[in-house]
Short mmCIF file of C-alpha atoms and ligand atoms in Angstrom, two decimals:
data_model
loop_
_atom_site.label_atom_id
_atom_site.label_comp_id
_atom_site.label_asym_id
_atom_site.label_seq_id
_atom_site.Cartn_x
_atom_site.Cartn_y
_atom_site.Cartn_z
CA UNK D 162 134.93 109.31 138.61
CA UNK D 163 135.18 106.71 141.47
CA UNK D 164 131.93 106.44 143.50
CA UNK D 165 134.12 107.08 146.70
CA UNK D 166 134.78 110.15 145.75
CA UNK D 167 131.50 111.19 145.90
CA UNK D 168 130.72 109.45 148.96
CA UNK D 169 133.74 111.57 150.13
CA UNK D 170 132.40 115.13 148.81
CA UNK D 171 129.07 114.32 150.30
CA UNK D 172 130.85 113.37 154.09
CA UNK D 173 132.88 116.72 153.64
CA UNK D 174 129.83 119.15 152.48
CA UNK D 175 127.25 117.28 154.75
CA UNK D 176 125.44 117.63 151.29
CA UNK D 177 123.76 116.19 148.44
CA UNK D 178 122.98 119.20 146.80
CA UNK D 179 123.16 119.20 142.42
CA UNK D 180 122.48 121.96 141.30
CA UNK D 181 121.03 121.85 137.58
CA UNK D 182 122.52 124.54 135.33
CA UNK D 183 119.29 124.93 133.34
CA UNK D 184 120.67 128.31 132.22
CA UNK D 185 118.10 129.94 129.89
CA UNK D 186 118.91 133.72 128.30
CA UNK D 187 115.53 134.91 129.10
CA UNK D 188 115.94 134.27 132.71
CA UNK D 189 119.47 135.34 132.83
CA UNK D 190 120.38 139.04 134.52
CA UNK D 191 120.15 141.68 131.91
CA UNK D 192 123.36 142.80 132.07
CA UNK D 193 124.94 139.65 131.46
CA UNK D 194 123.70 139.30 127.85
CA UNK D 195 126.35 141.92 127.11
CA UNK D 196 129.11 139.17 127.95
CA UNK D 197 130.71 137.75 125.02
CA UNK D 198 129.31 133.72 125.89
CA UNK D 199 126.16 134.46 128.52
CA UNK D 200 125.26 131.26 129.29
CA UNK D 201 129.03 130.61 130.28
CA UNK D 202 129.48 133.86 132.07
CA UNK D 203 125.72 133.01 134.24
CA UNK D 204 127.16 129.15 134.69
CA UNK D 205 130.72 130.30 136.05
CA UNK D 206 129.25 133.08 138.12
CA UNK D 207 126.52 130.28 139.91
CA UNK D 208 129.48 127.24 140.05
CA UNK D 209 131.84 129.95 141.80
CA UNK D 210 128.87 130.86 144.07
CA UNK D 211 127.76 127.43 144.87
CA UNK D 212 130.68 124.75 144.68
CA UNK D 213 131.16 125.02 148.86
CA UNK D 214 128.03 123.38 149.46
CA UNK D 215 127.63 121.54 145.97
CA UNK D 216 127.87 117.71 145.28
CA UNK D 217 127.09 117.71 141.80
CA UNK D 218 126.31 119.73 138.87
CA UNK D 219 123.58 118.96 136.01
CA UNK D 220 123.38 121.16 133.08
CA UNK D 221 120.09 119.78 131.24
CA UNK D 222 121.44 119.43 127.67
CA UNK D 223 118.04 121.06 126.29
CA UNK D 224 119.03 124.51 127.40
CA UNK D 225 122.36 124.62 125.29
CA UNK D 226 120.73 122.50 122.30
CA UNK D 227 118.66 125.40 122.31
CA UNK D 228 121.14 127.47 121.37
CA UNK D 229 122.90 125.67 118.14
CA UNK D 230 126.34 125.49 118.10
CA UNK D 231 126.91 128.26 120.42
CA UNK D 232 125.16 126.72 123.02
CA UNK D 233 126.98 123.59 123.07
CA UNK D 234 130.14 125.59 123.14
CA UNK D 235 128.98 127.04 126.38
CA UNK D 236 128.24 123.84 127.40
CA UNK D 237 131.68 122.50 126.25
CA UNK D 238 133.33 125.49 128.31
CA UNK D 239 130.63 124.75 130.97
CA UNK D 240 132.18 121.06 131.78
CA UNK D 241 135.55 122.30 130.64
CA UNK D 242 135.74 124.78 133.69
CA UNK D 243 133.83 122.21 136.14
CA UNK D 244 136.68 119.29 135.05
CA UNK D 245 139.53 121.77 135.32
CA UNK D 246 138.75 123.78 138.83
CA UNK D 247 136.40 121.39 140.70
CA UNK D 248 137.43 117.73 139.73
CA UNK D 249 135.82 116.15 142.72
CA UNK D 250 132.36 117.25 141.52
CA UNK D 251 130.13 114.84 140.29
CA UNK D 252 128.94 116.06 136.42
CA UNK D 253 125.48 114.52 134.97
CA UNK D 254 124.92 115.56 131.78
CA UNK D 255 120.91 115.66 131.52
CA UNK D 256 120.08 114.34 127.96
CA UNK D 257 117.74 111.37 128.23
CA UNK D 258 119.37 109.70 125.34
CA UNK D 259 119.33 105.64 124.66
CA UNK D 260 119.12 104.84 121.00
CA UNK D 261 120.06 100.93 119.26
CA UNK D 262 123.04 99.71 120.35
CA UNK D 263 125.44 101.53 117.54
CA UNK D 264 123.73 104.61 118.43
CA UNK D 265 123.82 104.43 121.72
CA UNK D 266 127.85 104.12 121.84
CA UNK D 267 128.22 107.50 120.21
CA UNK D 268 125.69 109.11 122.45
CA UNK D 269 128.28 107.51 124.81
CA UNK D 270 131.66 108.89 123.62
CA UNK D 271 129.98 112.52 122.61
CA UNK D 272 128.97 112.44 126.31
CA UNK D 273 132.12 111.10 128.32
CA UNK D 274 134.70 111.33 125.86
CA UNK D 275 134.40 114.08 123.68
CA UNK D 276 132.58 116.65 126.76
CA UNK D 277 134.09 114.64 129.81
CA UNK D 278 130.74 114.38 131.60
CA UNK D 279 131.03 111.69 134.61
CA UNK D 280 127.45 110.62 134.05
CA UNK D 281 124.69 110.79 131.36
CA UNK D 282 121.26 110.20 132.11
CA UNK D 283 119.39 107.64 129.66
CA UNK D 284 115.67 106.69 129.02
CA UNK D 285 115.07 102.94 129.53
CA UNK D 286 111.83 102.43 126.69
CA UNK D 287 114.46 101.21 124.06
CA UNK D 288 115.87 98.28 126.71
CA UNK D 289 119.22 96.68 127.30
CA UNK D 290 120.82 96.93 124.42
CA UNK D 291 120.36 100.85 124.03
CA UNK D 292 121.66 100.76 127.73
CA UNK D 293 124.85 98.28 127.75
CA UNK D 294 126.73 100.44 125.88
CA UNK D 295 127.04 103.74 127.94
CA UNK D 296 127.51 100.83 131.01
CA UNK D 297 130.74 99.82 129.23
CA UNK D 298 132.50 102.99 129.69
CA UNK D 299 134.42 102.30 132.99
CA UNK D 300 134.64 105.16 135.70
CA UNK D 301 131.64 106.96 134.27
CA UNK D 302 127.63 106.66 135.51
CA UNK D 303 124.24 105.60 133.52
CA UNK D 304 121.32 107.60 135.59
CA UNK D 305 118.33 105.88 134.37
CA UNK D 306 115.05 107.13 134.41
CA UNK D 307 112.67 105.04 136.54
CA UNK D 308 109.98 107.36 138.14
CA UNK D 309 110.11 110.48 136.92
CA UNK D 310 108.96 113.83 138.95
CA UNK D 311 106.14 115.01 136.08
CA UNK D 312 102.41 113.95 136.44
CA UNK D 313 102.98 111.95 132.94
CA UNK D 314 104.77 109.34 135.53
CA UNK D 315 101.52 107.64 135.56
CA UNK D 316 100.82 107.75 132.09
CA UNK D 317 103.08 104.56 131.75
CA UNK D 318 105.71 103.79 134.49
CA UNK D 319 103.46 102.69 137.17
CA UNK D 320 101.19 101.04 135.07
CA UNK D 321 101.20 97.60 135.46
CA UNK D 322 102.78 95.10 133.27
CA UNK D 323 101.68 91.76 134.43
CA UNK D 324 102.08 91.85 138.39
CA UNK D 325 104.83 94.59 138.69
CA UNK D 326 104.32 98.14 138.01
CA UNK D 327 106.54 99.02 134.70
CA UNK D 328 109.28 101.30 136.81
CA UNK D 329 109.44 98.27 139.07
CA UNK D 330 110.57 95.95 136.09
CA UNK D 331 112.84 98.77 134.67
CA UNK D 332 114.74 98.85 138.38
CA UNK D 333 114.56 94.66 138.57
CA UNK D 334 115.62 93.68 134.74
CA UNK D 335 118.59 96.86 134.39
CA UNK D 336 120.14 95.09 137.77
CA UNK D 337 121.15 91.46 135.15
CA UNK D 338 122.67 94.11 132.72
CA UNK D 339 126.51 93.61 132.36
CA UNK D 340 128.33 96.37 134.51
CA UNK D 341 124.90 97.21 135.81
CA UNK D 342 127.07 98.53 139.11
CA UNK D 343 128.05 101.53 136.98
CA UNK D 344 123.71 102.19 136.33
CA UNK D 345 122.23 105.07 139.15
CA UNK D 346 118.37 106.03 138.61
CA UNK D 347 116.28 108.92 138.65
CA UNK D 348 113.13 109.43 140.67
CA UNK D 349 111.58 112.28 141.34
CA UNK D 350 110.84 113.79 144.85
CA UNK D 351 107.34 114.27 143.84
CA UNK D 352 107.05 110.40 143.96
CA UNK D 353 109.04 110.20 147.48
CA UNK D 354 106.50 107.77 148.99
CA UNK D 355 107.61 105.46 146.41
CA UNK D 356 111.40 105.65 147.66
CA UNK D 357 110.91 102.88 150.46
CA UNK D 358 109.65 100.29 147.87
CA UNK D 359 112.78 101.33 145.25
CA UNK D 360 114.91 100.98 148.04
CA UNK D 361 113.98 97.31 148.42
CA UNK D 362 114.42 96.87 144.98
CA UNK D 363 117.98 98.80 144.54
CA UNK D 364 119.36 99.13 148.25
CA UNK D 365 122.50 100.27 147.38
CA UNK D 366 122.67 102.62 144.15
CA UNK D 367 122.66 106.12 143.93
CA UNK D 368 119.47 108.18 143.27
CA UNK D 369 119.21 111.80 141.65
CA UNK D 370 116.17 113.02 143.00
CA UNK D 371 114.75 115.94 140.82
CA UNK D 372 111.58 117.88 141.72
CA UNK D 373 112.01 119.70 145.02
CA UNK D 374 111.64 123.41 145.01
CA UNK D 375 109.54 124.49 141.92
CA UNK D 376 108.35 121.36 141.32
CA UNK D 377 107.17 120.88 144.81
CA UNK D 378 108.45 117.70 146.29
CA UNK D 379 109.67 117.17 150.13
CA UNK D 380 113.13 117.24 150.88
CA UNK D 381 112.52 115.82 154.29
CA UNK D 382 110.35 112.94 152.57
CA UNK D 383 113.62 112.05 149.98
CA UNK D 384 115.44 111.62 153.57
CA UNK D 385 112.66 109.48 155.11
CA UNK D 386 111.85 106.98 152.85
CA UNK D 387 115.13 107.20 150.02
CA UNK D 388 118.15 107.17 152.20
CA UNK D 389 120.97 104.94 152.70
CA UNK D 390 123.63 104.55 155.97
CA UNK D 391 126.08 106.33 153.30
CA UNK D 392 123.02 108.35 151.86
CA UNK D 393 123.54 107.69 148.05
CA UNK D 394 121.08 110.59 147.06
CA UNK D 395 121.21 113.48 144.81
CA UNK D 396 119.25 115.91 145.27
CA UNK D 397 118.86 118.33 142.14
CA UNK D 398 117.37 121.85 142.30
CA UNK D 399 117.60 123.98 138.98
CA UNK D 400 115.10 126.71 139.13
CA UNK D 401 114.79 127.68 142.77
CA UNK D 402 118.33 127.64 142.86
CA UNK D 403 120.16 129.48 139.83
CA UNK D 404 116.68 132.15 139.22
CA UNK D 405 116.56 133.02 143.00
CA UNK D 406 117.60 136.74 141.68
CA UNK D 407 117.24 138.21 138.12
CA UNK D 408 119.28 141.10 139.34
CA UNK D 409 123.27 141.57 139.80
CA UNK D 410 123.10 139.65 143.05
CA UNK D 411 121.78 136.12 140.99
CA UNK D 412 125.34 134.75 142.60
CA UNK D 413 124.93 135.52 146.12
CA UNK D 414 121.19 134.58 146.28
CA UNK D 415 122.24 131.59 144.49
CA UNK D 416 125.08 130.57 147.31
CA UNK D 417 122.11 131.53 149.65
CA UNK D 418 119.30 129.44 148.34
CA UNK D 419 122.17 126.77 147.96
CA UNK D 420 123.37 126.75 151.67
CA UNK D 421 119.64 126.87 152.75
CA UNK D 422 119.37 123.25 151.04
CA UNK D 423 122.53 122.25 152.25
CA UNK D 424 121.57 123.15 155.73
CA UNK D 425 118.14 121.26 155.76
CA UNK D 426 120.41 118.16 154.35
CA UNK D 427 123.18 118.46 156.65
CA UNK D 428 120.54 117.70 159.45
CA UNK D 429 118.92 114.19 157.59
CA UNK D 430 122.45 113.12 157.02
CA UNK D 431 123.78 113.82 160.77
CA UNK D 432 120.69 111.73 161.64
CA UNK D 433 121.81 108.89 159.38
CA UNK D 434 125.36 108.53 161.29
O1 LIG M 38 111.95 113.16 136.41
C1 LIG M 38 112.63 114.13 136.09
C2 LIG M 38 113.79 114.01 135.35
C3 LIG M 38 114.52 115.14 135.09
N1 LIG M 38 114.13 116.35 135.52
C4 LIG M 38 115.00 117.52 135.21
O2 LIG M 38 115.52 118.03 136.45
C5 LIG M 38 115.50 119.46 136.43
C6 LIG M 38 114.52 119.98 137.46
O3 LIG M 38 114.47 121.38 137.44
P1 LIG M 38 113.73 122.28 138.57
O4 LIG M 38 113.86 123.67 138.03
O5 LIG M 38 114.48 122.09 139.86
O6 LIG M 38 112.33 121.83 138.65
C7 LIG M 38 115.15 119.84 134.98
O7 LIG M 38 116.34 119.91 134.24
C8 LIG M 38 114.31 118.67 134.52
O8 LIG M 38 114.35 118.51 133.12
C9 LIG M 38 112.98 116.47 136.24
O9 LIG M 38 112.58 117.57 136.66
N2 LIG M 38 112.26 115.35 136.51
#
């Protein structure tokens, strides 16, 4: 996908909402277990709900691993039905992969060739070369973890490695990486008064911002210290979003937990024009 088109979605939704399909069958509604594929029945039932006010979607690939081979089906139909109904969506597909370089390109292909994911998110540890190669697909996204949302953020990322702080170097070295334009990052929203020094560091590409909701970051402090003129945010919500009901009405108190988030948003981004 073209980044305008995203910058497009987000103009026409006043949103930056992704909503992570973290679809698990012991959360699910009862009654849906009788479905013939669950997870795909909950996913379609929450993208239908939810696509009005919706940026992006990010199934987090654990969920459907967890499953075997019938969970990656439903993962498979999952991206299928996104590609074929909403193709102006943004898709991440949440696996945290990066591997040596030969590695890495099949992480690559299973991701945006073989599932048709526009973005995969990657873990940086292994370096450039485990990077590079999901940069050289053209017209898809590398999300990069740089500050993550969990207290285990400080275990190593902000430790310091000579002057800089280790996510610091991660943000400066990936920018020399060949196609590095195609790289977007993840920090979480727990970590939002980092977002004005990241900002200096990467003015211009997009952040998904996990942790608000259940994990209990600030929306409003995403806005103040992460944003952009053209906003280049994404802010995920799994849990508070697709588990607002464990009874038949999961959809609608999805949509309404969605819109809720999409109203707060639509505010910070009026602000920003
Ligand atoms: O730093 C990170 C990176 C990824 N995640 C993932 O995002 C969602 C958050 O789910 P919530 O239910 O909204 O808390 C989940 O898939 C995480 O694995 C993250 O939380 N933090």
């Amino acid at each position: 996908m073209d980044a305008n088109i995203l910058f497009e979605q987000i103009k026409k939704k006043q949103s930056v909402l992704c909503v992570g399909l973290d679809t698990d069958l012991e959360k699910v509604p009862q009654h849906l277990l009788l479905e013939e594929d669950p997870i795909f029945a909950f996913n379609k039932a929450i993208i239908d709900a939810t696509h009005h006010v919706t940026v992006a979607y990010k199934p987090n690939t654990a969920f459907y691993e967890a499953y075997g081979i019938k969970g990656w089906q439903s993962l498979k139909k999952t991206i299928n039905y996104l590609n074929d109904n909403h193709p102006d969506i943004f898709t991440i597909a949440d696996a945290k992969r990066g591997d040596i370089g030969n590695t890495s390109s099949r992480y690559a292909k299973a991701f945006f060739e073989d599932l048709g994911f526009d973005s995969v998110t990657t873990a940086p540890y292994m370096g450039k070369d485990s990077i590079e190669p999901f940069l050289a697909f053209e017209g898809k996204f590398t999300i990069m973890l740089a500050l993550t949302s969990n207290p285990g953020a400080f275990d190593f990322q902000t430790q310091k490695v000579g002057a800089a702080e280790l996510y610091k170097k991660v943000l400066e070295t990936s920018k020399s990486w060949e196609n590095s334009e195609r790289l977007m990052y993840v920090v979480g929203a727990t970590k939002a008064e980092y977002l004005a020094e990241i900002r200096q560091i990467i003015p211009k590409a997009f952040l998904l911002v996990p942790g608000v909701g259940a994990q209990g970051g600030s929306m409003d402090d995403v806005f103040k210290y992460g944003a952009t003129e053209t906003a280049g945010l994404l802010i995920n919500s799994s849990r508070g979003i697709i588990y607002a009901s464990a009874e038949k009405d999961f959809a609608e108190a999805a949509a309404a937990e969605a819109e809720k988030l999409q109203r707060q948003m639509a505010v910070h981004l009026k602000q920003l024009n």
